[in-house]
Amino acid sequence: MIELNQVGYRIGENWLVRDITLTIEAGTLWCFVGPNGAGKSTLLRLISGELTPTTGNIRLFGKPIHTYEPRDFARLRAYLQQKRDVNFPFTSMEIVLFGRYPYLNGAKETTRDLHIAQEALRKVEADIFAERLYPTLSGGEASRVDIARILAQAPELFLLDEPTNHLDPRHHVQILNLCKTLCRQRKTVITAIHDLNLASMYADRLLMLKDGVSVACGSPRDVLTLEQLSEVYGIRFEVLSHPGGYPWVMPSLAH
């Protein structure tokens, strides 16, 4: 579905991402992990088309992403940015309806568009404040509305930059369960995330980055090893086996 071939991105002499080669299949949940400044958000922005690679190329469904018409590309991929402040007095419903824009062709929203938006809000338990002004929402409430917006966009590819920011544990689980449901529907989800244990619980594949370079790529068990965690984060870790069968990691108190 998505192919990255030796993708790099440079500002001046500084490489934010370098030599990333990946093939991401439809119906999988990927998590990009690594410390601050590792290149996770930059890589998502490259896949989203917001940034143009300095080197290499990215293909979606076999076609270079820069060759898509903007409306067609918006129907294929949705991108949830890490920073998503909206200060205008839109209601939550109006924010979610922005996700339907690629389908409207300049016309007013239909009954079907409204139904899709309402259903998206319901899935993230945000329908109760559909008529509330977005700037009045708490951080967690606004995050759920933002996720509803990209659900309403109904793409094949979801790109999520820190989607669990501001959310309590219950909504962490709700949003990531929703991501797994999307994958079972043959949608593809790629998320940048700092919580290594959430990544371990939910990801089919992990890409671990440091200084813009891939350190490890594979299953959570292959990636979340003591050696690789210590190399990337610069501290010692303990890696346990969770009863669910996935690695459970924590910084070592001895450090």
PDB file of C-alpha atoms in Angstrom:
ATOM      1  CA  MET A   1       0.000   0.000   0.000  1.00  0.00           C
ATOM      2  CA  ILE A   2       2.709   2.490   1.055  1.00  0.00           C
ATOM      3  CA  GLU A   3       6.296   2.312  -0.085  1.00  0.00           C
ATOM      4  CA  LEU A   4       9.098   4.549   1.137  1.00  0.00           C
ATOM      5  CA  ASN A   5      12.354   4.254  -0.794  1.00  0.00           C
ATOM      6  CA  GLN A   6      15.459   5.811   0.812  1.00  0.00           C
ATOM      7  CA  VAL A   7      13.421   8.777   2.033  1.00  0.00           C
ATOM      8  CA  GLY A   8      15.295  11.656   3.602  1.00  0.00           C
ATOM      9  CA  TYR A   9      14.474  15.217   4.576  1.00  0.00           C
ATOM     10  CA  ARG A  10      17.016  17.950   5.235  1.00  0.00           C
ATOM     11  CA  ILE A  11      16.852  21.553   6.404  1.00  0.00           C
ATOM     12  CA  GLY A  12      20.145  23.220   5.562  1.00  0.00           C
ATOM     13  CA  GLU A  13      22.832  20.769   6.648  1.00  0.00           C
ATOM     14  CA  ASN A  14      20.590  19.118   9.240  1.00  0.00           C
ATOM     15  CA  TRP A  15      18.970  15.793   8.278  1.00  0.00           C
ATOM     16  CA  LEU A  16      15.686  15.343  10.169  1.00  0.00           C
ATOM     17  CA  VAL A  17      15.028  11.974   8.489  1.00  0.00           C
ATOM     18  CA  ARG A  18      17.517   9.914   6.504  1.00  0.00           C
ATOM     19  CA  ASP A  19      17.486   6.756   4.370  1.00  0.00           C
ATOM     20  CA  ILE A  20      14.106   5.373   5.445  1.00  0.00           C
ATOM     21  CA  THR A  21      12.955   2.412   3.369  1.00  0.00           C
ATOM     22  CA  LEU A  22       9.662   0.762   4.350  1.00  0.00           C
ATOM     23  CA  THR A  23       6.796  -1.191   2.874  1.00  0.00           C
ATOM     24  CA  ILE A  24       3.560  -0.812   4.845  1.00  0.00           C
ATOM     25  CA  GLU A  25       0.760  -3.203   3.984  1.00  0.00           C
ATOM     26  CA  ALA A  26      -2.940  -2.439   4.084  1.00  0.00           C
ATOM     27  CA  GLY A  27      -4.752  -3.415   7.259  1.00  0.00           C
ATOM     28  CA  THR A  28      -1.792  -2.951   9.597  1.00  0.00           C
ATOM     29  CA  LEU A  29      -1.198  -0.675  12.583  1.00  0.00           C
ATOM     30  CA  TRP A  30       2.282   0.832  12.711  1.00  0.00           C
ATOM     31  CA  CYS A  31       3.741   2.877  15.556  1.00  0.00           C
ATOM     32  CA  PHE A  32       6.736   5.170  15.119  1.00  0.00           C
ATOM     33  CA  VAL A  33       8.625   5.383  18.423  1.00  0.00           C
ATOM     34  CA  GLY A  34      11.728   7.172  19.621  1.00  0.00           C
ATOM     35  CA  PRO A  35      12.783  10.143  21.750  1.00  0.00           C
ATOM     36  CA  ASN A  36      11.977  13.786  21.115  1.00  0.00           C
ATOM     37  CA  GLY A  37      13.567  14.928  17.868  1.00  0.00           C
ATOM     38  CA  ALA A  38      13.918  11.394  16.519  1.00  0.00           C
ATOM     39  CA  GLY A  39      12.058  12.229  13.293  1.00  0.00           C
ATOM     40  CA  LYS A  40       8.670  10.642  13.994  1.00  0.00           C
ATOM     41  CA  SER A  41       6.559  13.696  13.188  1.00  0.00           C
ATOM     42  CA  THR A  42       8.715  14.619  10.202  1.00  0.00           C
ATOM     43  CA  LEU A  43       8.253  11.152   8.741  1.00  0.00           C
ATOM     44  CA  LEU A  44       4.479  11.392   9.187  1.00  0.00           C
ATOM     45  CA  ARG A  45       4.485  14.796   7.497  1.00  0.00           C
ATOM     46  CA  LEU A  46       6.425  13.348   4.575  1.00  0.00           C
ATOM     47  CA  ILE A  47       3.961  10.472   4.165  1.00  0.00           C
ATOM     48  CA  SER A  48       1.066  12.937   4.438  1.00  0.00           C
ATOM     49  CA  GLY A  49       2.454  15.002   1.575  1.00  0.00           C
ATOM     50  CA  GLU A  50       2.838  18.087   3.744  1.00  0.00           C
ATOM     51  CA  LEU A  51       6.617  17.920   3.232  1.00  0.00           C
ATOM     52  CA  THR A  52       8.476  16.924   0.074  1.00  0.00           C
ATOM     53  CA  PRO A  53      11.399  14.504   0.541  1.00  0.00           C
ATOM     54  CA  THR A  54      14.889  15.831  -0.079  1.00  0.00           C
ATOM     55  CA  THR A  55      15.871  12.349  -1.222  1.00  0.00           C
ATOM     56  CA  GLY A  56      13.937   9.233  -2.164  1.00  0.00           C
ATOM     57  CA  ASN A  57      10.264   8.862  -2.945  1.00  0.00           C
ATOM     58  CA  ILE A  58       6.970   7.770  -1.397  1.00  0.00           C
ATOM     59  CA  ARG A  59       4.276   5.812  -3.241  1.00  0.00           C
ATOM     60  CA  LEU A  60       0.679   5.178  -2.200  1.00  0.00           C
ATOM     61  CA  PHE A  61      -1.141   2.395  -4.037  1.00  0.00           C
ATOM     62  CA  GLY A  62       1.802   2.257  -6.447  1.00  0.00           C
ATOM     63  CA  LYS A  63       1.547   5.932  -7.393  1.00  0.00           C
ATOM     64  CA  PRO A  64       3.936   8.714  -6.262  1.00  0.00           C
ATOM     65  CA  ILE A  65       2.061  10.792  -3.711  1.00  0.00           C
ATOM     66  CA  HIS A  66       3.002  14.097  -5.351  1.00  0.00           C
ATOM     67  CA  THR A  67       1.139  13.082  -8.524  1.00  0.00           C
ATOM     68  CA  TYR A  68      -2.279  12.856  -6.824  1.00  0.00           C
ATOM     69  CA  GLU A  69      -4.778  15.652  -7.220  1.00  0.00           C
ATOM     70  CA  PRO A  70      -5.318  17.259  -3.777  1.00  0.00           C
ATOM     71  CA  ARG A  71      -8.983  16.215  -3.545  1.00  0.00           C
ATOM     72  CA  ASP A  72      -8.215  12.623  -4.544  1.00  0.00           C
ATOM     73  CA  PHE A  73      -5.321  12.474  -2.096  1.00  0.00           C
ATOM     74  CA  ALA A  74      -7.533  13.830   0.701  1.00  0.00           C
ATOM     75  CA  ARG A  75      -9.956  10.974   0.088  1.00  0.00           C
ATOM     76  CA  LEU A  76      -7.124   8.462   0.468  1.00  0.00           C
ATOM     77  CA  ARG A  77      -5.298   9.747   3.516  1.00  0.00           C
ATOM     78  CA  ALA A  78      -6.136  11.743   6.642  1.00  0.00           C
ATOM     79  CA  TYR A  79      -3.512  13.399   8.811  1.00  0.00           C
ATOM     80  CA  LEU A  80      -3.980  14.284  12.476  1.00  0.00           C
ATOM     81  CA  GLN A  81      -1.317  16.805  13.424  1.00  0.00           C
ATOM     82  CA  GLN A  82       0.271  16.922  16.857  1.00  0.00           C
ATOM     83  CA  LYS A  83      -0.469  20.656  17.206  1.00  0.00           C
ATOM     84  CA  ARG A  84      -4.029  21.397  16.186  1.00  0.00           C
ATOM     85  CA  ASP A  85      -5.196  24.654  17.772  1.00  0.00           C
ATOM     86  CA  VAL A  86      -8.421  26.157  16.419  1.00  0.00           C
ATOM     87  CA  ASN A  87      -9.339  29.543  17.889  1.00  0.00           C
ATOM     88  CA  PHE A  88     -12.354  30.358  15.718  1.00  0.00           C
ATOM     89  CA  PRO A  89     -15.790  29.770  17.302  1.00  0.00           C
ATOM     90  CA  PHE A  90     -16.693  26.639  15.333  1.00  0.00           C
ATOM     91  CA  THR A  91     -18.842  24.016  17.015  1.00  0.00           C
ATOM     92  CA  SER A  92     -17.518  20.502  17.429  1.00  0.00           C
ATOM     93  CA  MET A  93     -19.908  19.337  14.708  1.00  0.00           C
ATOM     94  CA  GLU A  94     -18.566  21.976  12.309  1.00  0.00           C
ATOM     95  CA  ILE A  95     -14.998  20.834  13.015  1.00  0.00           C
ATOM     96  CA  VAL A  96     -15.926  17.230  12.225  1.00  0.00           C
ATOM     97  CA  LEU A  97     -17.727  18.271   9.041  1.00  0.00           C
ATOM     98  CA  PHE A  98     -14.423  19.695   7.761  1.00  0.00           C
ATOM     99  CA  GLY A  99     -13.515  16.040   7.247  1.00  0.00           C
ATOM    100  CA  ARG A 100     -16.259  15.789   4.614  1.00  0.00           C
ATOM    101  CA  TYR A 101     -14.836  18.638   2.526  1.00  0.00           C
ATOM    102  CA  PRO A 102     -13.101  16.373  -0.064  1.00  0.00           C
ATOM    103  CA  TYR A 103     -16.496  14.911  -0.973  1.00  0.00           C
ATOM    104  CA  LEU A 104     -18.580  18.079  -1.241  1.00  0.00           C
ATOM    105  CA  ASN A 105     -17.319  19.581  -4.527  1.00  0.00           C
ATOM    106  CA  GLY A 106     -18.313  23.027  -3.301  1.00  0.00           C
ATOM    107  CA  ALA A 107     -21.848  21.982  -2.323  1.00  0.00           C
ATOM    108  CA  LYS A 108     -23.494  22.075   1.102  1.00  0.00           C
ATOM    109  CA  GLU A 109     -23.288  19.051   3.363  1.00  0.00           C
ATOM    110  CA  THR A 110     -25.958  16.440   2.712  1.00  0.00           C
ATOM    111  CA  THR A 111     -27.973  14.447   5.216  1.00  0.00           C
ATOM    112  CA  ARG A 112     -25.506  11.619   4.643  1.00  0.00           C
ATOM    113  CA  ASP A 113     -22.542  13.868   5.496  1.00  0.00           C
ATOM    114  CA  LEU A 114     -24.266  14.930   8.719  1.00  0.00           C
ATOM    115  CA  HIS A 115     -24.955  11.299   9.599  1.00  0.00           C
ATOM    116  CA  ILE A 116     -21.307  10.357   9.006  1.00  0.00           C
ATOM    117  CA  ALA A 117     -20.155  13.235  11.220  1.00  0.00           C
ATOM    118  CA  GLN A 118     -22.595  12.321  13.991  1.00  0.00           C
ATOM    119  CA  GLU A 119     -21.478   8.686  13.866  1.00  0.00           C
ATOM    120  CA  ALA A 120     -17.822   9.737  14.034  1.00  0.00           C
ATOM    121  CA  LEU A 121     -18.516  11.822  17.135  1.00  0.00           C
ATOM    122  CA  ARG A 122     -20.388   8.928  18.706  1.00  0.00           C
ATOM    123  CA  LYS A 123     -17.480   6.536  18.159  1.00  0.00           C
ATOM    124  CA  VAL A 124     -15.196   8.730  20.267  1.00  0.00           C
ATOM    125  CA  GLU A 125     -17.895   9.574  22.834  1.00  0.00           C
ATOM    126  CA  ALA A 126     -17.914  13.219  21.772  1.00  0.00           C
ATOM    127  CA  ASP A 127     -21.487  13.447  20.491  1.00  0.00           C
ATOM    128  CA  ILE A 128     -22.608  14.932  23.823  1.00  0.00           C
ATOM    129  CA  PHE A 129     -20.754  18.164  23.038  1.00  0.00           C
ATOM    130  CA  ALA A 130     -21.454  18.306  19.288  1.00  0.00           C
ATOM    131  CA  GLU A 131     -22.902  21.821  19.645  1.00  0.00           C
ATOM    132  CA  ARG A 132     -20.261  23.117  22.046  1.00  0.00           C
ATOM    133  CA  LEU A 133     -17.775  25.639  20.705  1.00  0.00           C
ATOM    134  CA  TYR A 134     -14.484  23.892  19.999  1.00  0.00           C
ATOM    135  CA  PRO A 135     -12.298  26.478  21.837  1.00  0.00           C
ATOM    136  CA  THR A 136     -14.271  25.826  25.057  1.00  0.00           C
ATOM    137  CA  LEU A 137     -13.398  22.115  25.120  1.00  0.00           C
ATOM    138  CA  SER A 138     -10.782  20.591  27.385  1.00  0.00           C
ATOM    139  CA  GLY A 139      -7.631  19.209  25.777  1.00  0.00           C
ATOM    140  CA  GLY A 140      -8.960  15.662  25.895  1.00  0.00           C
ATOM    141  CA  GLU A 141     -12.376  16.617  24.550  1.00  0.00           C
ATOM    142  CA  ALA A 142     -10.809  18.549  21.675  1.00  0.00           C
ATOM    143  CA  SER A 143      -8.546  15.600  20.858  1.00  0.00           C
ATOM    144  CA  ARG A 144     -11.561  13.320  20.534  1.00  0.00           C
ATOM    145  CA  VAL A 145     -13.289  15.808  18.228  1.00  0.00           C
ATOM    146  CA  ASP A 146     -10.138  15.987  16.092  1.00  0.00           C
ATOM    147  CA  ILE A 147     -10.117  12.210  15.796  1.00  0.00           C
ATOM    148  CA  ALA A 148     -13.797  12.273  14.847  1.00  0.00           C
ATOM    149  CA  ARG A 149     -12.914  14.699  12.049  1.00  0.00           C
ATOM    150  CA  ILE A 150     -10.488  12.297  10.399  1.00  0.00           C
ATOM    151  CA  LEU A 151     -12.939   9.408  10.895  1.00  0.00           C
ATOM    152  CA  ALA A 152     -15.501  11.456   8.975  1.00  0.00           C
ATOM    153  CA  GLN A 153     -12.933  11.899   6.201  1.00  0.00           C
ATOM    154  CA  ALA A 154     -13.165   8.116   5.627  1.00  0.00           C
ATOM    155  CA  PRO A 155      -9.705   7.569   4.102  1.00  0.00           C
ATOM    156  CA  GLU A 156      -7.773   4.371   3.443  1.00  0.00           C
ATOM    157  CA  LEU A 157      -4.752   5.647   5.385  1.00  0.00           C
ATOM    158  CA  PHE A 158      -4.818   7.316   8.816  1.00  0.00           C
ATOM    159  CA  LEU A 159      -1.718   9.248   9.923  1.00  0.00           C
ATOM    160  CA  LEU A 160      -1.926  10.124  13.621  1.00  0.00           C
ATOM    161  CA  ASP A 161       0.677  12.232  15.409  1.00  0.00           C
ATOM    162  CA  GLU A 162       0.371  11.598  19.155  1.00  0.00           C
ATOM    163  CA  PRO A 163      -3.356  10.772  19.033  1.00  0.00           C
ATOM    164  CA  THR A 164      -3.480   9.953  22.760  1.00  0.00           C
ATOM    165  CA  ASN A 165      -2.219  13.393  23.838  1.00  0.00           C
ATOM    166  CA  HIS A 166      -4.379  14.860  26.642  1.00  0.00           C
ATOM    167  CA  LEU A 167      -6.467  11.683  26.929  1.00  0.00           C
ATOM    168  CA  ASP A 168      -7.094   9.726  30.123  1.00  0.00           C
ATOM    169  CA  PRO A 169      -6.307   5.968  30.220  1.00  0.00           C
ATOM    170  CA  ARG A 170      -9.877   4.986  29.343  1.00  0.00           C
ATOM    171  CA  HIS A 171      -9.779   7.052  26.165  1.00  0.00           C
ATOM    172  CA  HIS A 172      -6.247   5.844  25.339  1.00  0.00           C
ATOM    173  CA  VAL A 173      -7.703   2.367  25.116  1.00  0.00           C
ATOM    174  CA  GLN A 174     -10.829   3.537  23.304  1.00  0.00           C
ATOM    175  CA  ILE A 175      -8.895   5.343  20.556  1.00  0.00           C
ATOM    176  CA  LEU A 176      -6.371   2.560  20.027  1.00  0.00           C
ATOM    177  CA  ASN A 177      -9.121  -0.073  19.994  1.00  0.00           C
ATOM    178  CA  LEU A 178     -10.768   2.053  17.329  1.00  0.00           C
ATOM    179  CA  CYS A 179      -7.495   2.015  15.365  1.00  0.00           C
ATOM    180  CA  LYS A 180      -7.440  -1.790  15.521  1.00  0.00           C
ATOM    181  CA  THR A 181     -11.044  -1.889  14.319  1.00  0.00           C
ATOM    182  CA  LEU A 182     -10.080   0.275  11.333  1.00  0.00           C
ATOM    183  CA  CYS A 183      -7.264  -2.146  10.514  1.00  0.00           C
ATOM    184  CA  ARG A 184      -9.669  -5.072  10.570  1.00  0.00           C
ATOM    185  CA  GLN A 185     -11.606  -3.151   7.917  1.00  0.00           C
ATOM    186  CA  ARG A 186      -8.424  -3.126   5.783  1.00  0.00           C
ATOM    187  CA  LYS A 187      -7.641   0.488   6.607  1.00  0.00           C
ATOM    188  CA  THR A 188      -4.062   1.325   7.515  1.00  0.00           C
ATOM    189  CA  VAL A 189      -3.054   3.319  10.597  1.00  0.00           C
ATOM    190  CA  ILE A 190       0.353   4.877  11.239  1.00  0.00           C
ATOM    191  CA  THR A 191       0.857   6.703  14.504  1.00  0.00           C
ATOM    192  CA  ALA A 192       3.717   8.465  16.225  1.00  0.00           C
ATOM    193  CA  ILE A 193       3.525   7.723  19.928  1.00  0.00           C
ATOM    194  CA  HIS A 194       5.688   8.176  23.012  1.00  0.00           C
ATOM    195  CA  ASP A 195       4.036   5.567  25.215  1.00  0.00           C
ATOM    196  CA  LEU A 196       6.081   2.452  24.510  1.00  0.00           C
ATOM    197  CA  ASN A 197       3.676   0.151  26.322  1.00  0.00           C
ATOM    198  CA  LEU A 198       0.672   1.331  24.342  1.00  0.00           C
ATOM    199  CA  ALA A 199       2.740   0.799  21.202  1.00  0.00           C
ATOM    200  CA  SER A 200       3.671  -2.674  22.395  1.00  0.00           C
ATOM    201  CA  MET A 201       0.054  -3.558  23.168  1.00  0.00           C
ATOM    202  CA  TYR A 202      -1.469  -2.395  19.891  1.00  0.00           C
ATOM    203  CA  ALA A 203       1.083  -2.202  17.081  1.00  0.00           C
ATOM    204  CA  ASP A 204       1.523  -4.848  14.433  1.00  0.00           C
ATOM    205  CA  ARG A 205       4.875  -3.283  13.588  1.00  0.00           C
ATOM    206  CA  LEU A 206       7.153  -0.723  15.223  1.00  0.00           C
ATOM    207  CA  LEU A 207       9.681   1.593  13.632  1.00  0.00           C
ATOM    208  CA  MET A 208      12.184   2.873  16.200  1.00  0.00           C
ATOM    209  CA  LEU A 209      13.977   6.072  15.222  1.00  0.00           C
ATOM    210  CA  LYS A 210      16.924   7.976  16.623  1.00  0.00           C
ATOM    211  CA  ASP A 211      18.306  11.168  15.089  1.00  0.00           C
ATOM    212  CA  GLY A 212      16.190  10.608  11.996  1.00  0.00           C
ATOM    213  CA  VAL A 213      17.578   7.137  11.279  1.00  0.00           C
ATOM    214  CA  SER A 214      15.879   3.757  11.625  1.00  0.00           C
ATOM    215  CA  VAL A 215      17.399   1.809  14.523  1.00  0.00           C
ATOM    216  CA  ALA A 216      14.997  -1.147  14.441  1.00  0.00           C
ATOM    217  CA  CYS A 217      11.868  -2.207  12.587  1.00  0.00           C
ATOM    218  CA  GLY A 218       9.688  -5.228  13.291  1.00  0.00           C
ATOM    219  CA  SER A 219       7.316  -6.673  15.849  1.00  0.00           C
ATOM    220  CA  PRO A 220       7.188  -5.134  19.346  1.00  0.00           C
ATOM    221  CA  ARG A 221       9.125  -8.123  20.669  1.00  0.00           C
ATOM    222  CA  ASP A 222      11.867  -7.616  18.062  1.00  0.00           C
ATOM    223  CA  VAL A 223      12.148  -3.862  18.593  1.00  0.00           C
ATOM    224  CA  LEU A 224      11.644  -3.336  22.339  1.00  0.00           C
ATOM    225  CA  THR A 225      14.828  -5.017  23.524  1.00  0.00           C
ATOM    226  CA  LEU A 226      17.071  -3.888  26.355  1.00  0.00           C
ATOM    227  CA  GLU A 227      19.946  -3.115  24.027  1.00  0.00           C
ATOM    228  CA  GLN A 228      17.935  -1.095  21.518  1.00  0.00           C
ATOM    229  CA  LEU A 229      15.946   0.803  24.152  1.00  0.00           C
ATOM    230  CA  SER A 230      19.132   1.795  25.995  1.00  0.00           C
ATOM    231  CA  GLU A 231      20.841   2.839  22.767  1.00  0.00           C
ATOM    232  CA  VAL A 232      17.941   5.008  21.611  1.00  0.00           C
ATOM    233  CA  TYR A 233      16.821   6.590  24.893  1.00  0.00           C
ATOM    234  CA  GLY A 234      20.160   6.774  26.707  1.00  0.00           C
ATOM    235  CA  ILE A 235      18.908   5.136  29.919  1.00  0.00           C
ATOM    236  CA  ARG A 236      18.607   1.601  31.217  1.00  0.00           C
ATOM    237  CA  PHE A 237      15.294  -0.226  30.920  1.00  0.00           C
ATOM    238  CA  GLU A 238      13.660  -3.322  32.293  1.00  0.00           C
ATOM    239  CA  VAL A 239      11.715  -5.440  29.830  1.00  0.00           C
ATOM    240  CA  LEU A 240       9.093  -7.796  31.261  1.00  0.00           C
ATOM    241  CA  SER A 241       6.718 -10.212  29.605  1.00  0.00           C
ATOM    242  CA  HIS A 242       3.116  -9.053  29.919  1.00  0.00           C
ATOM    243  CA  PRO A 243       0.473 -11.784  30.438  1.00  0.00           C
ATOM    244  CA  GLY A 244      -1.001 -10.629  27.116  1.00  0.00           C
ATOM    245  CA  GLY A 245       2.117 -11.882  25.359  1.00  0.00           C
ATOM    246  CA  TYR A 246       3.790  -8.571  24.498  1.00  0.00           C
ATOM    247  CA  PRO A 247       6.824  -6.803  26.027  1.00  0.00           C
ATOM    248  CA  TRP A 248       6.223  -4.466  28.950  1.00  0.00           C
ATOM    249  CA  VAL A 249       8.988  -1.887  29.376  1.00  0.00           C
ATOM    250  CA  MET A 250       9.911   0.600  32.069  1.00  0.00           C
ATOM    251  CA  PRO A 251      12.961   2.730  32.926  1.00  0.00           C
ATOM    252  CA  SER A 252      15.220   0.993  35.398  1.00  0.00           C
ATOM    253  CA  LEU A 253      15.169   2.434  38.931  1.00  0.00           C
ATOM    254  CA  ALA A 254      18.808   1.402  39.243  1.00  0.00           C
ATOM    255  CA  HIS A 255      19.659   4.025  36.626  1.00  0.00           C
TER     256      HIS A 255
END
